[in-house]
Coordinates of C-alpha atoms in Angstrom, one line a residue:
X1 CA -2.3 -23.1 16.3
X2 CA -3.0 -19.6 17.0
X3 CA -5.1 -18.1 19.4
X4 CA -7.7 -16.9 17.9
X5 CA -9.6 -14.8 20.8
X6 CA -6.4 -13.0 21.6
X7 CA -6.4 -12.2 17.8
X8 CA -10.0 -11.0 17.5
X9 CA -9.5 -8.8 20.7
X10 CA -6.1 -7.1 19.1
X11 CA -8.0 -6.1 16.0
X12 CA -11.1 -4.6 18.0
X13 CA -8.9 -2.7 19.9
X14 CA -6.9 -1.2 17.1
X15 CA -9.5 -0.9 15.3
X16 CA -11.2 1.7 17.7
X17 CA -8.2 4.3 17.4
X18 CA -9.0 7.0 14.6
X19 CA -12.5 5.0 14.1
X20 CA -15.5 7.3 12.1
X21 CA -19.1 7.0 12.3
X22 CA -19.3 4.9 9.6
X23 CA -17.2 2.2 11.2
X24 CA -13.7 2.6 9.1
X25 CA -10.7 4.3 10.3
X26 CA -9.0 7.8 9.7
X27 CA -5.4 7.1 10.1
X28 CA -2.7 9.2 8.3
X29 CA 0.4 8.3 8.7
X30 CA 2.6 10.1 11.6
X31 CA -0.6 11.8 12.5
X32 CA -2.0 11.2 16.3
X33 CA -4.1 8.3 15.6
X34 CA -1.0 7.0 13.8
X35 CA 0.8 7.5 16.6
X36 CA -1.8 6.0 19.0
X37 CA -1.6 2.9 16.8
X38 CA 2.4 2.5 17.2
X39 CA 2.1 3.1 21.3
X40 CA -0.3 0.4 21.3
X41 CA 1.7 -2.2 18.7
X42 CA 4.9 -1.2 21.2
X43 CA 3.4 -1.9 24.2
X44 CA 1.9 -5.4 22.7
X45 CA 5.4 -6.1 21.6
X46 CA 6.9 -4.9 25.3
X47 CA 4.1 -7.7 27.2
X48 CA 5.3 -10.6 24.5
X49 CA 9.1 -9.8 25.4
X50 CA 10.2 -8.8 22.2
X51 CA 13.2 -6.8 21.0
X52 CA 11.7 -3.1 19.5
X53 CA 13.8 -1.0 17.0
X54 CA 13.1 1.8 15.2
X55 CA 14.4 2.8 12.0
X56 CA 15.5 6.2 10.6
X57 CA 12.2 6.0 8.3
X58 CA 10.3 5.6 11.6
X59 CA 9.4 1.7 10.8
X60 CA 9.1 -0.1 13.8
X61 CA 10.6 -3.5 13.9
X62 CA 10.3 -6.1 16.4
X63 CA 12.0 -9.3 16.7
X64 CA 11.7 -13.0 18.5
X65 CA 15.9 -14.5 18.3
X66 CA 16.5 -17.5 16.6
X67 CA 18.7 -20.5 17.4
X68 CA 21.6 -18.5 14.7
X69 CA 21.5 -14.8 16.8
X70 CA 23.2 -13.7 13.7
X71 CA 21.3 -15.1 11.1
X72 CA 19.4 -12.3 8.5
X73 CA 16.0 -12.5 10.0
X74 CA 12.6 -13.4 8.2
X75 CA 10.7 -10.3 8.6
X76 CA 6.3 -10.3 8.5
X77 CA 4.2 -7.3 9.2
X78 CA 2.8 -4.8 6.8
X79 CA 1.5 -1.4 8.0
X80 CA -0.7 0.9 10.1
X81 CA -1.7 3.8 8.9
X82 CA -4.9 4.4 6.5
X83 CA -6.2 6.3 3.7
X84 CA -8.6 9.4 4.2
X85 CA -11.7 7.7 5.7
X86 CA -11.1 4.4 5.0
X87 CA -11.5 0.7 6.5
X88 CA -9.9 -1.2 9.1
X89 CA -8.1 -4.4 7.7
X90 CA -6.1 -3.6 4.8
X91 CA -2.6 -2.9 6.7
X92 CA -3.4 -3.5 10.5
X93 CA -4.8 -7.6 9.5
X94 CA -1.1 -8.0 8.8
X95 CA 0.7 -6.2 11.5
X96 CA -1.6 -7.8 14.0
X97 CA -1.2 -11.5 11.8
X98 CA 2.5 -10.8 12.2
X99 CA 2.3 -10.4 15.7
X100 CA 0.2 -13.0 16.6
X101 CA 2.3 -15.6 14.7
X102 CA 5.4 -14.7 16.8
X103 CA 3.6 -14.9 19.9
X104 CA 2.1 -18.6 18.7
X105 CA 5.7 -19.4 18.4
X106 CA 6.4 -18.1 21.8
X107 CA 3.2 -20.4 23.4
X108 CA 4.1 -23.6 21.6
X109 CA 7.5 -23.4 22.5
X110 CA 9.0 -23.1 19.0
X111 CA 12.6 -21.5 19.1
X112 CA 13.3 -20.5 14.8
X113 CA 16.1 -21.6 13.6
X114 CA 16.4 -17.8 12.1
X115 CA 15.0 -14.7 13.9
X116 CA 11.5 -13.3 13.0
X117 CA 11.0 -9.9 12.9
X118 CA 7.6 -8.3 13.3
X119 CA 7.5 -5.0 10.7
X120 CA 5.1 -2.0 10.8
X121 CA 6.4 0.2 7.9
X122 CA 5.6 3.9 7.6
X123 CA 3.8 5.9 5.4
X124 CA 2.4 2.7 3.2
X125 CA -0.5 4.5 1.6
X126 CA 1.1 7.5 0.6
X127 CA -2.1 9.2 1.3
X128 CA -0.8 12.0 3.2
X129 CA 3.1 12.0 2.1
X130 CA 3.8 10.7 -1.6
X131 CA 5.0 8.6 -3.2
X132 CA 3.5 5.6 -1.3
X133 CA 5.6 2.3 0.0
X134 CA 7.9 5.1 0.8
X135 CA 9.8 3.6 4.2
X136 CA 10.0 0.0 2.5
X137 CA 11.9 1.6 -0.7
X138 CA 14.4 3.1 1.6
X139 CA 14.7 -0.4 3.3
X140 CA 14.8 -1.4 0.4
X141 CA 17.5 0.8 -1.0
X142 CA 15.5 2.2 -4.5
X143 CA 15.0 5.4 -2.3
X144 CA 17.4 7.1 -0.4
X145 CA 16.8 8.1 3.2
X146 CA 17.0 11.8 2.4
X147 CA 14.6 11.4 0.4
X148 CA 12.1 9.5 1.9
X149 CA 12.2 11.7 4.7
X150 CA 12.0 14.8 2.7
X151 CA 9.0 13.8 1.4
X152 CA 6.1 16.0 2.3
X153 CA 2.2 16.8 2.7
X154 CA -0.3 19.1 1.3
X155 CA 0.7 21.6 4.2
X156 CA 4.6 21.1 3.3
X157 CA 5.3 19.3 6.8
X158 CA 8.0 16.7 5.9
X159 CA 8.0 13.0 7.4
X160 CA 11.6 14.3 9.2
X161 CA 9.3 16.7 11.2
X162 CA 6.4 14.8 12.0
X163 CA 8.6 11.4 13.2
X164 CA 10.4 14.0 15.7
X165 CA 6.4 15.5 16.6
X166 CA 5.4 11.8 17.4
X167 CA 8.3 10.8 19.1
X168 CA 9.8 8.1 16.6
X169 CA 12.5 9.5 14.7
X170 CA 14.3 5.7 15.1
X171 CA 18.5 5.4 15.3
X172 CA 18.9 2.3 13.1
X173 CA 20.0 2.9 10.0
X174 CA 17.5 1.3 7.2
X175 CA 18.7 -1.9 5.3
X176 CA 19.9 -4.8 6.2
X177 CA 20.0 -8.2 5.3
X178 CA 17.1 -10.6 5.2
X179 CA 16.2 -14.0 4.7
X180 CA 13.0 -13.1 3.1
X181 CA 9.2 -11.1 4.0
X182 CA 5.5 -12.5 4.3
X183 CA 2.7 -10.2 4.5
X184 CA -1.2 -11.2 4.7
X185 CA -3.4 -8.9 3.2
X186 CA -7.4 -8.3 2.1
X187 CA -7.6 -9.2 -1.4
X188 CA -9.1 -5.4 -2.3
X189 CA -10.7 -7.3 -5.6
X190 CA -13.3 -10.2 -5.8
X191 CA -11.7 -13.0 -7.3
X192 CA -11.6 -14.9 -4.4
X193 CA -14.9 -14.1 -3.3
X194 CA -16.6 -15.3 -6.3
X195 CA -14.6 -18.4 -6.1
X196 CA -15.5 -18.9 -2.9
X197 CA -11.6 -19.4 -2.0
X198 CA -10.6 -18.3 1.5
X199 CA -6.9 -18.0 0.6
X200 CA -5.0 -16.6 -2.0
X201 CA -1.5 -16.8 -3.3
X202 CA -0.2 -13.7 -4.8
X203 CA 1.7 -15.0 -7.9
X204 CA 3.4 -11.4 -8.2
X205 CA 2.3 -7.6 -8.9
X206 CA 1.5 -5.9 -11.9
X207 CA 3.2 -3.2 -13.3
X208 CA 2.3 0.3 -12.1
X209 CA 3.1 4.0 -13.8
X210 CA 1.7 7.0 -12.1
X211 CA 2.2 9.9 -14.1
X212 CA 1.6 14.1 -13.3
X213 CA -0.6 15.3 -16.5
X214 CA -0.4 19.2 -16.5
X215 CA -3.0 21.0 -18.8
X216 CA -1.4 24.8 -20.1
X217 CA -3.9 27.5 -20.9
X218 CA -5.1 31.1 -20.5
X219 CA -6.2 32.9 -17.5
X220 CA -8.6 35.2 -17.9
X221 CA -12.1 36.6 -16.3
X222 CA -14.9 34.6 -16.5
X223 CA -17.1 37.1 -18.1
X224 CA -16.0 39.2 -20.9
X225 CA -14.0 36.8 -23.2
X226 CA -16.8 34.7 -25.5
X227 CA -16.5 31.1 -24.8
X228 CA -15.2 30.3 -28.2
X229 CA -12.3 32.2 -27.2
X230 CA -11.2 31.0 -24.3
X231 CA -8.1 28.5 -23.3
X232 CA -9.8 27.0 -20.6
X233 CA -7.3 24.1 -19.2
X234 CA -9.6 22.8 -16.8
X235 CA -12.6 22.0 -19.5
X236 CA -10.0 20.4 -21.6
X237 CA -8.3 18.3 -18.6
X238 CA -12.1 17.2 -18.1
X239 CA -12.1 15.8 -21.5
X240 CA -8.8 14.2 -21.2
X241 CA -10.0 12.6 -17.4
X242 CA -13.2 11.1 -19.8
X243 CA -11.6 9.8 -21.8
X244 CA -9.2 7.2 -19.6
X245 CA -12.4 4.5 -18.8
X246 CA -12.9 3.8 -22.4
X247 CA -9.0 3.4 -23.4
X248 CA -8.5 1.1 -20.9
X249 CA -12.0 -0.8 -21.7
X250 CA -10.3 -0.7 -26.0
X251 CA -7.2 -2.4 -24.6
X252 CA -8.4 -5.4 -22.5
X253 CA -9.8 -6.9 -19.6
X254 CA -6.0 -6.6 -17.9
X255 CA -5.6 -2.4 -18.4
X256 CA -6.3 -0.3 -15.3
X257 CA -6.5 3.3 -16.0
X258 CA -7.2 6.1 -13.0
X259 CA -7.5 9.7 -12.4
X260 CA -7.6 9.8 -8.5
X261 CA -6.1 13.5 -8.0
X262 CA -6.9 16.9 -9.9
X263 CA -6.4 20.3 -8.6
X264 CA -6.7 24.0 -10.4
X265 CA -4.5 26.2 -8.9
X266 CA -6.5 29.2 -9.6
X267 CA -8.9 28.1 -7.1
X268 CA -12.1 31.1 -8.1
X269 CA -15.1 30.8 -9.4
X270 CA -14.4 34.1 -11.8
X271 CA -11.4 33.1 -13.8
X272 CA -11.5 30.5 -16.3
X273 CA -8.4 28.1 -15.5
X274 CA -4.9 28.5 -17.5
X275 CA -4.0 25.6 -15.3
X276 CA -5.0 21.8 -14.7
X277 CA -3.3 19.1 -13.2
X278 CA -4.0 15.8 -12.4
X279 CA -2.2 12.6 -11.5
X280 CA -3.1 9.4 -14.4
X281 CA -2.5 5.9 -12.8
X282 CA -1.7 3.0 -15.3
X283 CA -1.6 -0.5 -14.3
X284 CA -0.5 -4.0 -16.1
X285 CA 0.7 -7.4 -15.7
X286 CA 2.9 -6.6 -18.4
X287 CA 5.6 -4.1 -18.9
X288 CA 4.6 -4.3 -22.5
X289 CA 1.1 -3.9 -21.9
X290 CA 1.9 -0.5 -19.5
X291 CA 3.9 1.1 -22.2
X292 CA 1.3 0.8 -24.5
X293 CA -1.6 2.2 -22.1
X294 CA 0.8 5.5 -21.9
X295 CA 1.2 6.1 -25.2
X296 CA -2.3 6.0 -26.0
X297 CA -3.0 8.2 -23.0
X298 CA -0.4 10.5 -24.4
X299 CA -1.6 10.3 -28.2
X300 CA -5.3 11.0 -26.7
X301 CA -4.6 14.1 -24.3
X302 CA -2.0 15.5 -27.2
X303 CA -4.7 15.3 -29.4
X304 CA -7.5 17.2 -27.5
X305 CA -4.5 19.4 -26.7
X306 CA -4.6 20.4 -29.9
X307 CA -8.5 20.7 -30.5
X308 CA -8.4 23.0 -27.3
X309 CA -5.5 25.3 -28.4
X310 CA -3.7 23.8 -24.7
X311 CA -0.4 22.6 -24.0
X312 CA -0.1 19.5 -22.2
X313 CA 3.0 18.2 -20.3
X314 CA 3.6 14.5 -19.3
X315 CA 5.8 14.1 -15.7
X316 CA 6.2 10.3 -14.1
X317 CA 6.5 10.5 -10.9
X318 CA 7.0 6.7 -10.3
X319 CA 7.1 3.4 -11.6
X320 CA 7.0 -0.2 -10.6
X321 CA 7.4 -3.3 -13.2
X322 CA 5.6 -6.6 -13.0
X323 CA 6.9 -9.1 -11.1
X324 CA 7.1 -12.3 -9.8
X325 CA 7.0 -13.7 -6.0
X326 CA 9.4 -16.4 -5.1
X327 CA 8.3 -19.7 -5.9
X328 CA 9.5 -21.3 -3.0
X329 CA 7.5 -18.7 -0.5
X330 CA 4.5 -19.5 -2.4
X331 CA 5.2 -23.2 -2.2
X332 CA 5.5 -22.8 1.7
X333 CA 1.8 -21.2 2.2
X334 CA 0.2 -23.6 -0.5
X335 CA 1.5 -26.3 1.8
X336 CA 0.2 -24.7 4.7
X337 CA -3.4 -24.0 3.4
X338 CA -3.7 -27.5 2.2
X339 CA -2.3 -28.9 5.9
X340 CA -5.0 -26.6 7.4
X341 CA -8.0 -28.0 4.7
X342 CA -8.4 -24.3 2.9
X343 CA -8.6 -24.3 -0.5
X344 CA -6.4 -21.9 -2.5
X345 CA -6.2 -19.5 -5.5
X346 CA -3.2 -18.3 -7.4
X347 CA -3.6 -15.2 -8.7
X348 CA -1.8 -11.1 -9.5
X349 CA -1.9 -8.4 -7.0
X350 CA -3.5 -5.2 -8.8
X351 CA -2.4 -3.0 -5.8
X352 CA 0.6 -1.6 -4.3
X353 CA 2.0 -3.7 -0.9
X354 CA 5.2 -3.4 0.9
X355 CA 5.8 -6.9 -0.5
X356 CA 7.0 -5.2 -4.0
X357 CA 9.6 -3.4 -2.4
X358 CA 11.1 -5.9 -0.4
X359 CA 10.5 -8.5 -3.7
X360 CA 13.3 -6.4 -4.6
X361 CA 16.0 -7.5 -2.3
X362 CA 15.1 -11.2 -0.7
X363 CA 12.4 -13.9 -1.3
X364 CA 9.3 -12.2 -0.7
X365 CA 5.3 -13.4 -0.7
X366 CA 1.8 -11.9 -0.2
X367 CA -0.9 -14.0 1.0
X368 CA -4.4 -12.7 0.6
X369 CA -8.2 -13.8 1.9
X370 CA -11.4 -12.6 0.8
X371 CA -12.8 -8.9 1.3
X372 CA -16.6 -8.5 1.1
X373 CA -17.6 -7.2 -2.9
X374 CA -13.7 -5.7 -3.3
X375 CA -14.0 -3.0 -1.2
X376 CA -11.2 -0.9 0.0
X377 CA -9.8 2.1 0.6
X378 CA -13.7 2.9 2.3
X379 CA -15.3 2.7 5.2
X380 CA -16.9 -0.3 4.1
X381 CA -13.9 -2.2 3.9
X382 CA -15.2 -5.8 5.3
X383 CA -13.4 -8.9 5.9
X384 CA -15.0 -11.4 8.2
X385 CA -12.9 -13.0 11.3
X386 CA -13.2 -16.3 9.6
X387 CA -11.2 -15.3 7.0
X388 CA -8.9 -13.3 8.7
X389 CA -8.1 -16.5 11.6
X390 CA -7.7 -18.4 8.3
X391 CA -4.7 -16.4 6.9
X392 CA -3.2 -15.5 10.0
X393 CA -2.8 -19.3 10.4
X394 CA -1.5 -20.0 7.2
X395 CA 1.0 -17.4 7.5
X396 CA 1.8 -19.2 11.0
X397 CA 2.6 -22.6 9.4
X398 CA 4.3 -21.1 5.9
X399 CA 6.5 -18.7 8.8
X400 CA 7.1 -22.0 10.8
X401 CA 8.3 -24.2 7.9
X402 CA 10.9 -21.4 6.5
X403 CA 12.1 -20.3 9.9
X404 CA 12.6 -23.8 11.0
X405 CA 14.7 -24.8 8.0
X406 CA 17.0 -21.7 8.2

């Protein structure tokens, strides 16, 4: 079993670095807090004896030898820095699950067959450097390094520089060979919640296409030139942003369509815009169903394009297919909710984990529990301790039957 008081303290403490006055977090990645968050997951790591590493991509990795010294390790964690003002369980509840489930090992004197290794990947939410996942698609070799840590923020500080400010550009080369990766994570939807289901096993991801809309018109002053004149890009980007809710709503109750990011680059309140941009996110369990949602998103803007006398330009910046988790992962925490009395829910991730990344390379599952009405990315974020003991001991036992068996 694990202990669930040391748990419970962990999580208040970490969740007190970057905290706001609305009790979430402010955490971007490599930033101070970030950093704050790392010292205190390495010194955790130093009191439970474990072996720290750091990668080139700044992920820290720490690992409790198996029986086979050589074997590929099974590797659990997820990540800890946040979105802009957001809450404090979706990427620290699995970092801290992680390490609590090595350190139950440790108590109940359970040597692994295999090592476990304890990951907190970098730059997860993408909130400050884009894209997101960014460290775990280098370990995962769909990025390369160079380019991951080229990546940069709105101030044009790249993740190179800010690893070095921090003090964690790591030596280790990203990459190597695994026996698999388990992540717990807050459901960040309500289908568990309405089920009243305090676990849920994550079946596999849907896909997800993020594309860069740019809207071309005119420049001009915002006073002489009559309105039916104008080429005003931002007034037709408007239209364009409106119109997403209802082609998604046309297509069916699985299409996710978002406009999270805009920006004019004029930037004045006197000059009608001859520029828009904004960033159109597409999701669907089916590649089929994601292709479709872009063209009508193209046909639509093209269209209003037209109406408006505008040029618009279509740019994807990344993309992700469905998938599926491995069966025999999700087998493994099925058996363990049912050996610890929870009931359990099959069902898609709609969000972007780690988990798809790694998916990529070795057996990989994503367990998730219950988050109050499906909040996340907010300060309201909420998942109760209950919930969170439950999964961090269901990851213990699925961990504990893989590692055990090699």
């Amino acid at each position: 079993m694990i202990d669930q008081d040391r748990f419970a303290e962990r999580f208040r403490e970490m969740s007190a670095i970057g905290r706001t006055r609305n009790g979430g977090v402010h955490r971007l990645a490599l930033t101070d807090e970030d950093k704050d968050c790392r010292d205190l997951l390495k010194s955790w790591c130093k009191e439970v004896g474990l072996q720290l590493q750091v990668d080139r991509m700044g992920s820290m990795f720490a690992t409790l030898a198996g029986r086979d010294l050589n074997a590929p390790p099974l590797l659990i964690g997820s990540h800890l820095d946040s979105q802009p003002y957001a809450g404090a369980f979706d990427g620290p509840l699995g970092v801290l699950a992680g390490l609590e489930v090595i350190e139950a090992l440790i108590d109940h004197g359970i040597t692994p067959e295999i090592p476990v290794q304890l990951v907190n990947w970098t730059n997860e939410e993408g909130a400050r450097f884009r894209p997101p996942l960014v460290a775990s698609a280098v370990f995962a070799g769909s990025t390369p390094l160079e380019h991951g840590l080229a990546s940069i923020d709105s101030d044009g500080v790249s993740i190179k520089e800010e690893l070095k400010r921090i003090g964690y550009t790591g030596s280790v080369d990203p990459g190597w060979k695994i026996r698999g990766y388990l992540e717990l994570h807050i459901e960040q939807g309500t289908a568990l919640e309405k089920a009243d289901v305090p676990i849920g096993i994550v079946t596999g991801g849907v896909g997800l296409t993020d594309i860069r809309v740019q809207v071309f018109g005119e420049d001009t002053h915002a006073g002489p030139l009559s309105m039916r004149e104008r080429r005003d890009a931002l007034v037709g980007a408007a239209e364009m942003i409106a119109s997403v809710p209802n082609l998604a709503i046309e297509d069916g109750e699985d299409a996710r369509m978002t406009v999270g990011r805009i920006s004019v680059p004029s930037d004045s309140h006197s000059v009608v815009p001859g520029l828009a941009e904004f960033t159109l996110d597409i999701r669907h369990p089916s590649g089929v169903g994601l292709a479709r949602l872009e063209e009508k998103a193209r046909v639509r803007f093209e269209t209003i394009a037209v109406e408006r006398r505008l040029e618009v330009t279509f740019e994807k910046l990344w993309q992700y297919p469905p998938f599926e988790f491995d069966p025999d992962f999700r087998l493994a925490i099925a058996s363990a909710a049912r050996s610890n009395g929870y009931q359990s829910l099959e069902l898609p991730s709609r969000a972007g984990h780690d988990a798809w990344n790694m998916s990529r390379v070795a057996p990989s599952a994503l367990i998730f529990i219950p988050c109050k009405d499906g909040v996340s990315h907010n300060e309201k974020e909420y998942a109760s301790m209950e919930h969170m003991v439950a999964g961090t001991q269901v990851l213990f036992d699925a961990v504990k039957a893989i590692v055990m068996n090699g």
